[in-house]
Amino acid sequence: MNVNMFGADDRVIDSSTEPAYVDLPAVEELPLPAEFVWGGATAAYQIEGAASEDGKGASIWDTFSHLEPSRTNGDNGDIACDHYHRVSQDIDLMASYGADVYRFSIAWTRIIPLGGRNDPINEAGIAFYNSLIDQLLARNIEPVATLYHWDAPQAIYDRYRAFLDTEEFQADFKHYARLCFSRFGDRVKKWITFNEPYIISVFGHHSGVLAPGRNSTSNGGDSRTEPWRVGHTIILSHAAAVEIYKREFLPSQSGTISIVLNGHFYEPWDATSKVHRDAAQRRLEFYIGWFGDPVFLGQDYPAVMRTHLGDRLPSFTREQLEWLRELAPMNSFYGMNHYSTKFARALSEPPAEDDCTGNVEEGSVNKEGQVIGPISGMAWLRVAPHGFRKLLNWVWIRYRLPIIITENGCPCPGESQMTLDQAVDDQFRIRYFGLYLDAISRAIYDDGIKIEGYYAWSLMDNFEWSAGFGPRYGITHVDYKTLVRTPKKSAFYLKNTFEGRRNLRP
């Protein structure tokens, strides 16, 4: 799940004096290709629970969510949605929604409790994911597996600070990836290596609001250099996993592999000013190009990053760049997590020593006082389908890869305070989904972009990281006391809209 960045906050919104969603344009229910697929997305720590059952080891999120004072709104993922014990029920729900695919993540510490290449393998954890995969396939739901969704083994963090030691982390990640490919790859045909490396790098090692919580004022961190070191490790570890899949598993398994990048779209705070237009482009390159250019193009980091960051940004060796260039075509798709659009304003004063934005401030209001779009249940998440379409174009023009929307969704305003009957009547979310699907249709048929699928965030309400159990993004309501699941109207809207849109002629 994407969390907020600079220039806004993570507040859950209960009410607002701003224009309500009724001021949004009507959903047109525009067509989508017959082969277009849809499903729900989740992450292991956010839904599984069973934090120490059947041999599972501790992750950095098990540690982070138990810190005192709490960094996660007093909540943790020890039980979460108890998906570990309710897999069959949750797959039945997916099937009732008509889902074609299910994107889930594998908890590294459930299958290698201590995480390292020389550490014992936990067969009970492997059995859990084998059962999940087999049950999905029995219901004609395609499994899409993410290897890493933010939950590094605590043991490898204790040993060498995980991502901060590129060589050690890369070796352990290769072992973990190889184990997953060998045990699950006969049935899993779509792999994602890392979810949102930007968030891992910046939120985990700059602001420190996510595990492992490193920054310059706590946990021994260095916000000036560590985010870039972490990003460098992720890129090289991703490439190593791609190479393993290409050489050892692709011939027999015939699957696909890539990475998922998150990102807002950025409009200039003042569209008449080249300074602010440049700032919007710079923000996109700092956010998306940081990882996209080395991974998908086999190129060095964007030149604007080198200019602004200097020796804070690590360098690839000539051999590494050749290696990245060789592996770039093996990335079969662009995984896009997207929620909202922001305005980018160039700052006139010199950047802070630990700046990681390209000296850009982002926000929801432009120079003219115009808001980018109506507010959702989170302060930072605005409904702006026009920005979504622009981002699809930006990514397509830059990387020319088929795009899969691997996360997209929102909480309704005030949803966390609603009764069950109110929460399941989630008309705001339905309108959001409809408008963003219309944007996809326009991008496909008017702009010529290849977009292959849409994974709604999320299949169910869950533990939303530093926000705990506050915001509800699910198409399924979860009562966190009883763990009872109740479908929301948006689940059946998605079922019906995809059935209808895929039968329309463009």
Coordinates of C-alpha atoms in Angstrom, one line a residue:
M1 CA 0.0 0.0 0.0
N2 CA 1.3 3.5 -0.9
V3 CA 1.7 5.9 2.0
N4 CA 2.0 9.6 2.0
M5 CA 5.1 11.7 1.2
F6 CA 6.2 15.2 1.8
G7 CA 3.9 18.2 1.8
A8 CA 0.8 16.5 3.3
D9 CA 0.1 14.0 6.1
D10 CA -1.4 10.7 7.0
R11 CA -4.4 12.0 8.8
V12 CA -7.6 10.0 8.6
I13 CA -10.4 12.4 7.5
D14 CA -13.7 12.1 9.3
S15 CA -15.4 15.1 7.7
S16 CA -14.5 18.0 5.4
T17 CA -15.9 21.3 4.3
E18 CA -14.4 20.8 0.8
P19 CA -16.6 19.8 -2.1
A20 CA -17.9 16.3 -1.8
Y21 CA -17.5 13.5 -4.3
V22 CA -20.8 14.5 -6.0
D23 CA -18.9 17.3 -7.6
L24 CA -16.8 14.7 -9.5
P25 CA -17.7 14.0 -13.1
A26 CA -20.0 11.1 -13.8
V27 CA -18.5 7.7 -14.5
E28 CA -18.9 6.8 -18.2
E29 CA -18.2 3.0 -17.9
L30 CA -15.9 3.2 -21.0
P31 CA -14.8 -0.1 -22.6
L32 CA -11.8 -2.2 -21.7
P33 CA -10.2 -5.0 -23.8
A34 CA -11.7 -8.5 -23.5
E35 CA -8.4 -9.8 -22.2
F36 CA -8.0 -7.2 -19.5
V37 CA -7.8 -8.8 -16.0
W38 CA -8.8 -7.5 -12.6
G39 CA -8.3 -8.6 -9.0
G40 CA -7.4 -7.6 -5.5
A41 CA -4.1 -6.9 -3.9
T42 CA -2.7 -7.5 -0.3
A43 CA 0.5 -7.7 1.6
A44 CA 1.5 -10.5 4.0
Y45 CA 2.1 -8.4 7.1
Q46 CA -1.0 -6.4 6.6
I47 CA -3.4 -9.4 6.5
E48 CA -1.9 -12.7 7.6
G49 CA -1.4 -12.4 11.3
A50 CA 0.0 -15.6 12.9
A51 CA 3.1 -13.6 13.5
S52 CA 5.0 -16.3 15.3
E53 CA 3.0 -19.5 14.5
D54 CA 4.3 -22.6 12.7
G55 CA 7.9 -21.5 12.9
K56 CA 7.6 -18.0 11.4
G57 CA 10.5 -15.7 12.3
A58 CA 10.3 -12.0 13.2
S59 CA 10.4 -9.3 10.6
I60 CA 11.4 -5.6 10.9
W61 CA 7.6 -4.9 11.0
D62 CA 7.1 -7.3 13.9
T63 CA 9.7 -5.2 15.7
F64 CA 8.6 -1.8 14.5
S65 CA 4.9 -2.3 15.4
H66 CA 5.8 -3.1 19.0
L67 CA 8.0 -0.2 19.7
E68 CA 7.1 2.0 22.7
P69 CA 5.9 4.7 22.4
S70 CA 4.0 3.2 19.4
R71 CA 4.9 4.2 15.9
T72 CA 1.8 2.5 14.5
N73 CA -1.2 4.1 16.2
G74 CA -1.1 1.6 19.0
D75 CA -1.7 -1.3 16.6
N76 CA 0.3 -4.2 15.3
G77 CA -0.1 -7.1 12.8
D78 CA 0.1 -10.0 15.2
I79 CA -3.4 -11.0 14.2
A80 CA -4.2 -8.5 11.5
C81 CA -7.1 -10.0 9.4
D82 CA -6.1 -13.6 10.5
H83 CA -5.8 -14.5 6.8
Y84 CA -3.4 -17.3 7.8
H85 CA -6.3 -19.2 9.3
R86 CA -9.0 -18.0 6.9
V87 CA -7.4 -18.5 3.5
S88 CA -10.2 -20.6 2.1
Q89 CA -12.9 -18.1 3.2
D90 CA -11.0 -15.2 1.6
I91 CA -10.5 -17.1 -1.7
D92 CA -14.2 -17.8 -1.7
L93 CA -14.8 -14.1 -1.4
M94 CA -12.5 -13.4 -4.4
A95 CA -14.3 -16.0 -6.4
S96 CA -17.7 -14.5 -5.6
Y97 CA -16.3 -11.1 -6.8
G98 CA -15.4 -12.6 -10.1
A99 CA -11.7 -11.8 -9.6
D100 CA -9.3 -13.0 -12.3
V101 CA -6.1 -12.5 -10.3
Y102 CA -4.9 -12.1 -6.8
R103 CA -1.7 -10.3 -5.9
F104 CA -0.3 -11.4 -2.6
S105 CA 3.2 -11.2 -1.0
I106 CA 5.2 -13.9 0.5
A107 CA 6.5 -13.3 4.0
W108 CA 10.3 -14.0 3.8
T109 CA 10.4 -15.0 7.5
R110 CA 7.6 -17.5 7.1
I111 CA 9.7 -19.6 4.8
I112 CA 13.2 -18.7 6.0
P113 CA 12.6 -17.5 9.7
L114 CA 16.1 -16.0 10.1
G115 CA 16.3 -14.9 6.5
G116 CA 19.9 -15.8 5.6
R117 CA 21.3 -18.0 2.9
N118 CA 22.7 -20.4 5.4
D119 CA 19.6 -20.4 7.7
P120 CA 17.1 -23.2 8.0
I121 CA 14.0 -23.4 5.7
N122 CA 10.6 -23.6 7.3
E123 CA 8.6 -26.2 5.5
A124 CA 5.4 -25.2 7.3
G125 CA 5.6 -21.8 5.8
I126 CA 6.1 -23.2 2.3
A127 CA 3.1 -25.4 2.8
F128 CA 1.0 -22.4 3.7
Y129 CA 1.8 -20.7 0.4
N130 CA 1.5 -23.9 -1.6
S131 CA -2.0 -24.3 -0.2
L132 CA -2.9 -20.6 -1.0
I133 CA -1.6 -21.0 -4.6
D134 CA -3.4 -24.3 -5.2
Q135 CA -6.7 -23.0 -3.8
L136 CA -6.5 -19.9 -6.1
L137 CA -5.9 -22.1 -9.1
A138 CA -8.8 -24.4 -8.2
R139 CA -11.0 -21.3 -8.4
N140 CA -9.5 -20.1 -11.7
I141 CA -7.8 -17.2 -10.0
E142 CA -4.2 -16.4 -11.2
P143 CA -1.7 -16.0 -8.4
V144 CA 0.6 -13.0 -8.7
A145 CA 3.4 -13.2 -6.1
T146 CA 5.5 -10.4 -4.6
L147 CA 8.7 -11.5 -3.0
Y148 CA 9.3 -8.4 -0.9
H149 CA 6.6 -6.1 0.5
W150 CA 8.6 -4.3 3.2
D151 CA 9.0 -7.1 5.8
A152 CA 12.8 -7.9 5.9
P153 CA 13.8 -10.5 8.4
Q154 CA 14.8 -8.9 11.7
A155 CA 17.7 -11.3 11.9
I156 CA 19.4 -10.0 8.8
Y157 CA 18.8 -6.5 9.9
D158 CA 20.5 -7.3 13.2
R159 CA 23.4 -8.9 11.4
Y160 CA 24.2 -6.3 8.8
R161 CA 21.4 -3.7 8.6
A162 CA 19.8 -5.4 5.7
F163 CA 19.7 -3.1 2.6
L164 CA 22.6 -1.0 4.0
D165 CA 25.0 -3.9 3.1
T166 CA 24.5 -4.4 -0.6
E167 CA 26.7 -7.5 -1.0
E168 CA 25.2 -9.4 2.0
F169 CA 21.6 -8.4 1.2
Q170 CA 21.9 -9.3 -2.4
A171 CA 23.3 -12.8 -1.6
D172 CA 20.5 -13.5 0.9
F173 CA 17.8 -12.1 -1.4
K174 CA 19.0 -14.3 -4.3
H175 CA 18.8 -17.4 -2.0
Y176 CA 15.3 -16.4 -0.9
A177 CA 14.1 -15.7 -4.5
R178 CA 15.6 -18.9 -5.8
L179 CA 13.7 -20.8 -3.1
C180 CA 10.4 -19.2 -4.0
F181 CA 10.9 -19.8 -7.8
S182 CA 11.8 -23.4 -7.1
R183 CA 8.9 -24.2 -4.8
F184 CA 6.1 -22.1 -6.3
G185 CA 7.2 -21.2 -9.9
D186 CA 5.6 -24.3 -11.4
R187 CA 2.2 -22.6 -10.7
V188 CA 3.1 -18.9 -10.2
K189 CA 3.7 -17.3 -13.6
K190 CA 3.9 -13.6 -12.6
W191 CA 6.5 -12.5 -10.1
I192 CA 7.2 -9.1 -8.5
T193 CA 10.6 -8.7 -6.8
F194 CA 10.1 -5.5 -4.7
N195 CA 7.1 -3.5 -3.9
E196 CA 7.6 0.3 -3.9
P197 CA 11.4 0.7 -3.5
Y198 CA 10.9 4.4 -3.1
I199 CA 9.0 3.8 0.1
I200 CA 11.5 1.3 1.4
S201 CA 14.3 3.8 0.8
V202 CA 12.7 7.1 1.9
F203 CA 10.1 6.1 4.5
G204 CA 12.3 3.5 6.1
H205 CA 15.6 5.3 5.9
H206 CA 15.0 9.0 5.6
S207 CA 11.9 10.1 7.5
G208 CA 11.9 6.8 9.5
V209 CA 8.1 6.6 9.7
L210 CA 8.1 3.0 8.5
A211 CA 10.3 0.1 9.5
P212 CA 13.1 -0.1 10.3
G213 CA 12.5 3.6 11.3
R214 CA 16.0 4.9 10.5
N215 CA 16.8 8.6 10.2
S216 CA 19.4 11.1 11.3
T217 CA 17.8 11.6 14.7
S218 CA 17.0 8.0 15.7
N219 CA 18.1 4.4 15.2
G220 CA 21.6 5.4 14.1
G221 CA 20.6 6.5 10.7
D222 CA 21.9 9.0 8.2
S223 CA 19.1 10.6 6.2
R224 CA 21.6 12.3 3.9
T225 CA 23.0 9.1 2.4
E226 CA 21.1 6.0 3.5
P227 CA 18.1 6.3 1.2
W228 CA 20.3 6.3 -1.9
R229 CA 22.4 3.3 -0.6
V230 CA 19.2 1.4 0.1
G231 CA 17.8 2.2 -3.4
H232 CA 21.1 1.1 -5.0
T233 CA 20.9 -2.3 -3.1
I234 CA 17.3 -2.8 -4.2
I235 CA 18.1 -2.2 -7.9
L236 CA 21.0 -4.6 -7.9
S237 CA 19.1 -7.2 -5.9
H238 CA 16.2 -7.0 -8.3
A239 CA 18.5 -7.5 -11.2
A240 CA 20.1 -10.5 -9.5
A241 CA 16.7 -12.1 -9.0
V242 CA 15.8 -11.4 -12.6
E243 CA 19.0 -13.1 -13.7
I244 CA 18.3 -16.1 -11.6
Y245 CA 14.8 -16.4 -13.0
K246 CA 16.0 -15.9 -16.6
R247 CA 18.8 -18.5 -16.4
E248 CA 17.4 -21.1 -14.1
F249 CA 13.7 -21.1 -14.2
L250 CA 12.3 -19.3 -17.3
P251 CA 13.0 -22.2 -19.7
S252 CA 10.8 -24.6 -17.7
Q253 CA 8.4 -22.2 -16.1
S254 CA 7.7 -19.7 -18.8
G255 CA 6.7 -16.9 -16.4
T256 CA 7.2 -13.2 -16.2
I257 CA 9.0 -11.0 -13.7
S258 CA 9.3 -7.3 -12.9
I259 CA 9.2 -4.7 -10.1
V260 CA 6.4 -2.5 -8.8
L261 CA 7.0 1.3 -8.6
N262 CA 4.7 3.7 -6.9
G263 CA 4.3 7.3 -7.7
H264 CA 2.0 10.3 -7.8
F265 CA 1.7 12.3 -10.9
Y266 CA 2.9 15.9 -10.5
E267 CA 1.3 19.0 -12.0
P268 CA 3.3 22.3 -11.8
W269 CA 2.2 24.6 -9.0
D270 CA 2.3 27.4 -11.5
A271 CA 1.7 26.0 -15.0
T272 CA 2.8 29.3 -16.6
S273 CA 6.3 29.1 -15.0
K274 CA 9.1 27.0 -16.5
V275 CA 10.7 26.8 -13.1
H276 CA 7.7 25.0 -11.7
R277 CA 7.1 22.9 -14.8
D278 CA 10.7 21.7 -14.5
A279 CA 10.1 21.0 -10.8
A280 CA 7.2 18.7 -11.7
Q281 CA 9.3 16.8 -14.1
R282 CA 12.2 16.7 -11.7
R283 CA 9.9 15.3 -9.0
L284 CA 8.8 12.5 -11.3
E285 CA 12.4 11.6 -12.1
F286 CA 13.4 11.6 -8.4
Y287 CA 10.4 9.4 -7.6
I288 CA 10.0 7.1 -10.5
G289 CA 13.1 7.6 -12.8
W290 CA 15.3 6.8 -9.8
F291 CA 14.4 3.1 -10.1
G292 CA 12.8 3.0 -13.5
D293 CA 15.8 4.2 -15.5
P294 CA 18.3 1.6 -14.2
V295 CA 15.8 -1.3 -14.1
F296 CA 13.8 -0.8 -17.4
L297 CA 16.3 1.1 -19.5
G298 CA 19.6 -0.3 -18.1
Q299 CA 20.8 3.3 -17.7
D300 CA 22.4 5.3 -14.9
Y301 CA 20.2 7.3 -12.6
P302 CA 18.5 10.4 -14.1
A303 CA 21.0 13.2 -14.8
V304 CA 19.0 15.6 -12.7
M305 CA 19.6 13.3 -9.7
R306 CA 23.3 13.3 -10.2
T307 CA 23.2 17.1 -10.5
H308 CA 21.3 17.6 -7.3
L309 CA 22.7 14.9 -5.1
G310 CA 26.4 14.7 -6.2
D311 CA 28.4 12.1 -4.2
R312 CA 25.4 11.3 -2.0
L313 CA 24.1 9.1 -5.0
P314 CA 26.0 5.8 -5.4
S315 CA 27.6 5.0 -8.7
F316 CA 27.2 1.9 -10.8
T317 CA 30.4 0.3 -12.2
R318 CA 30.7 0.0 -15.9
E319 CA 30.2 -3.8 -15.5
Q320 CA 27.0 -3.2 -13.5
L321 CA 25.6 -0.9 -16.1
E322 CA 26.3 -3.5 -18.8
W323 CA 24.6 -6.1 -16.7
L324 CA 21.6 -3.9 -16.1
R325 CA 21.3 -3.2 -19.8
E326 CA 21.5 -6.9 -20.6
L327 CA 18.7 -7.7 -18.0
A328 CA 16.4 -4.8 -18.7
P329 CA 14.4 -6.6 -21.5
M330 CA 13.7 -9.4 -19.0
N331 CA 11.3 -7.0 -17.1
S332 CA 8.1 -8.1 -18.7
F333 CA 5.8 -5.4 -17.5
Y334 CA 5.7 -2.1 -15.5
G335 CA 3.9 -2.6 -12.2
M336 CA 2.3 0.7 -11.2
N337 CA 0.9 1.6 -7.7
H338 CA -0.9 4.9 -8.0
Y339 CA -3.4 6.7 -5.8
S340 CA -3.3 10.5 -6.3
T341 CA -1.8 13.5 -8.0
K342 CA -0.1 16.5 -6.5
F343 CA 1.2 20.0 -7.4
A344 CA 5.0 20.4 -7.5
R345 CA 6.5 23.8 -6.5
A346 CA 10.1 24.6 -7.0
L347 CA 11.7 25.9 -3.8
S348 CA 13.8 29.1 -4.1
E349 CA 16.0 28.6 -1.1
P350 CA 18.9 26.1 -1.2
P351 CA 17.9 22.5 -0.5
A352 CA 18.3 20.9 2.9
E353 CA 21.4 18.8 3.4
D354 CA 19.3 15.6 3.4
D355 CA 16.9 16.7 0.6
C356 CA 15.5 13.8 -1.3
T357 CA 12.9 15.6 -3.5
G358 CA 15.1 17.6 -5.9
N359 CA 14.3 20.7 -3.8
V360 CA 10.6 20.5 -4.6
E361 CA 7.6 21.0 -2.3
E362 CA 4.5 19.1 -3.1
G363 CA 0.9 19.7 -2.1
S364 CA -2.8 19.6 -3.1
V365 CA -3.3 23.3 -4.0
N366 CA -1.8 25.3 -6.8
K367 CA -0.8 29.0 -7.1
E368 CA -4.4 29.9 -8.0
G369 CA -5.8 28.2 -5.0
Q370 CA -7.3 25.4 -7.0
V371 CA -7.4 22.0 -5.3
I372 CA -6.1 19.0 -7.3
G373 CA -9.3 17.1 -6.6
P374 CA -11.8 16.1 -3.9
I375 CA -10.5 14.6 -0.7
S376 CA -10.9 11.0 0.2
G377 CA -10.6 9.4 3.7
M378 CA -6.9 10.3 3.8
A379 CA -5.6 13.9 3.8
W380 CA -3.1 13.3 1.1
L381 CA -5.3 11.2 -1.3
R382 CA -7.3 13.3 -3.7
V383 CA -9.4 12.0 -6.5
A384 CA -7.6 13.1 -9.7
P385 CA -8.1 10.6 -12.6
H386 CA -6.8 13.2 -15.1
G387 CA -3.4 12.9 -13.4
F388 CA -3.6 9.2 -13.5
R389 CA -4.0 9.2 -17.3
K390 CA -1.0 11.6 -17.5
L391 CA 1.1 9.3 -15.4
L392 CA 0.2 6.4 -17.6
N393 CA 1.4 8.4 -20.6
W394 CA 4.6 9.5 -18.9
V395 CA 5.5 5.9 -17.9
W396 CA 4.6 4.5 -21.4
I397 CA 6.6 7.1 -23.3
R398 CA 9.6 6.6 -21.1
Y399 CA 9.7 2.8 -20.8
R400 CA 7.5 1.4 -23.5
L401 CA 6.4 -1.6 -21.4
P402 CA 3.0 -3.1 -20.8
I403 CA 1.5 -1.6 -17.6
I404 CA -0.3 -3.4 -14.9
I405 CA -2.0 -1.3 -12.3
T406 CA -0.8 -3.3 -9.3
E407 CA -2.5 -1.0 -6.7
N408 CA -5.2 1.6 -6.8
G409 CA -7.9 2.6 -4.4
C410 CA -9.0 4.9 -1.6
P411 CA -10.8 5.0 1.8
C412 CA -14.1 6.9 1.8
P413 CA -14.3 10.1 3.8
G414 CA -15.3 9.3 7.4
E415 CA -15.2 5.5 6.7
S416 CA -13.2 4.7 9.9
Q417 CA -16.1 6.1 12.0
M418 CA -19.0 4.5 10.1
T419 CA -21.3 1.8 11.1
L420 CA -21.1 -1.5 9.2
D421 CA -24.2 -0.6 7.1
Q422 CA -22.7 2.8 6.2
A423 CA -19.3 1.4 5.4
V424 CA -20.5 -1.3 3.0
D425 CA -22.4 1.4 1.1
D426 CA -19.1 2.8 -0.2
Q427 CA -20.3 5.1 -3.0
F428 CA -17.3 7.3 -2.9
R429 CA -15.0 4.3 -3.5
I430 CA -17.2 3.2 -6.4
R431 CA -17.0 6.6 -8.0
Y432 CA -13.2 6.6 -7.5
F433 CA -12.9 3.2 -9.1
G434 CA -15.2 4.1 -12.0
L435 CA -13.3 7.3 -12.9
Y436 CA -9.9 5.7 -12.7
L437 CA -11.1 2.9 -14.9
D438 CA -12.4 5.4 -17.4
A439 CA -8.9 7.0 -17.4
I440 CA -7.5 3.6 -18.2
S441 CA -9.9 3.2 -21.1
R442 CA -8.9 6.5 -22.5
A443 CA -5.2 5.7 -22.1
I444 CA -5.7 2.5 -24.0
Y445 CA -7.9 3.5 -26.8
D446 CA -7.1 7.2 -27.2
D447 CA -3.4 7.3 -26.3
G448 CA -2.4 3.8 -27.5
I449 CA -1.0 2.6 -24.2
K450 CA -0.8 -1.1 -23.5
I451 CA -2.4 -1.7 -20.1
E452 CA -3.0 -5.3 -19.1
G453 CA -4.7 -5.4 -15.7
Y454 CA -6.0 -3.6 -12.6
Y455 CA -5.5 -4.8 -9.0
A456 CA -7.7 -3.0 -6.5
W457 CA -6.1 -2.0 -3.2
S458 CA -7.3 -3.7 -1.2
L459 CA -9.1 -7.0 -1.1
M460 CA -10.0 -6.3 2.5
D461 CA -9.6 -3.7 5.2
N462 CA -6.2 -4.3 6.9
F463 CA -3.3 -3.0 9.0
E464 CA -2.2 0.1 7.2
W465 CA 1.3 0.3 8.4
S466 CA 2.0 3.5 10.5
A467 CA -1.7 4.4 10.4
G468 CA -2.6 1.1 12.1
F469 CA -6.2 -0.1 11.6
G470 CA -7.5 3.5 11.0
P471 CA -7.9 3.9 7.3
R472 CA -10.1 1.3 5.4
Y473 CA -9.1 0.7 1.8
G474 CA -10.8 -2.6 1.4
I475 CA -13.6 -3.8 -0.9
T476 CA -14.4 -6.1 1.9
H477 CA -15.2 -4.8 5.4
V478 CA -13.3 -6.5 8.3
D479 CA -14.6 -6.2 11.8
Y480 CA -11.2 -6.2 13.7
K481 CA -12.8 -7.6 16.9
T482 CA -14.7 -10.5 15.4
L483 CA -12.7 -10.7 12.1
V484 CA -16.0 -11.2 10.2
R485 CA -15.8 -10.2 6.5
T486 CA -18.6 -8.4 4.8
P487 CA -18.5 -7.5 1.1
K488 CA -18.8 -3.8 0.3
K489 CA -20.9 -2.6 -2.7
S490 CA -17.6 -1.7 -4.4
A491 CA -16.7 -5.4 -4.7
F492 CA -19.8 -6.1 -6.7
Y493 CA -19.4 -2.9 -8.6
L494 CA -16.0 -4.1 -9.8
K495 CA -17.4 -7.5 -10.7
N496 CA -20.2 -5.9 -12.7
T497 CA -18.2 -3.1 -14.3
F498 CA -15.5 -5.4 -15.6
E499 CA -18.1 -7.8 -17.0
G500 CA -19.8 -5.0 -18.7
R501 CA -16.7 -3.0 -19.9
R502 CA -15.0 -6.0 -21.4
N503 CA -18.1 -6.7 -23.5
L504 CA -18.2 -3.2 -25.0
R505 CA -16.8 -2.3 -28.3
P506 CA -14.4 0.7 -28.3

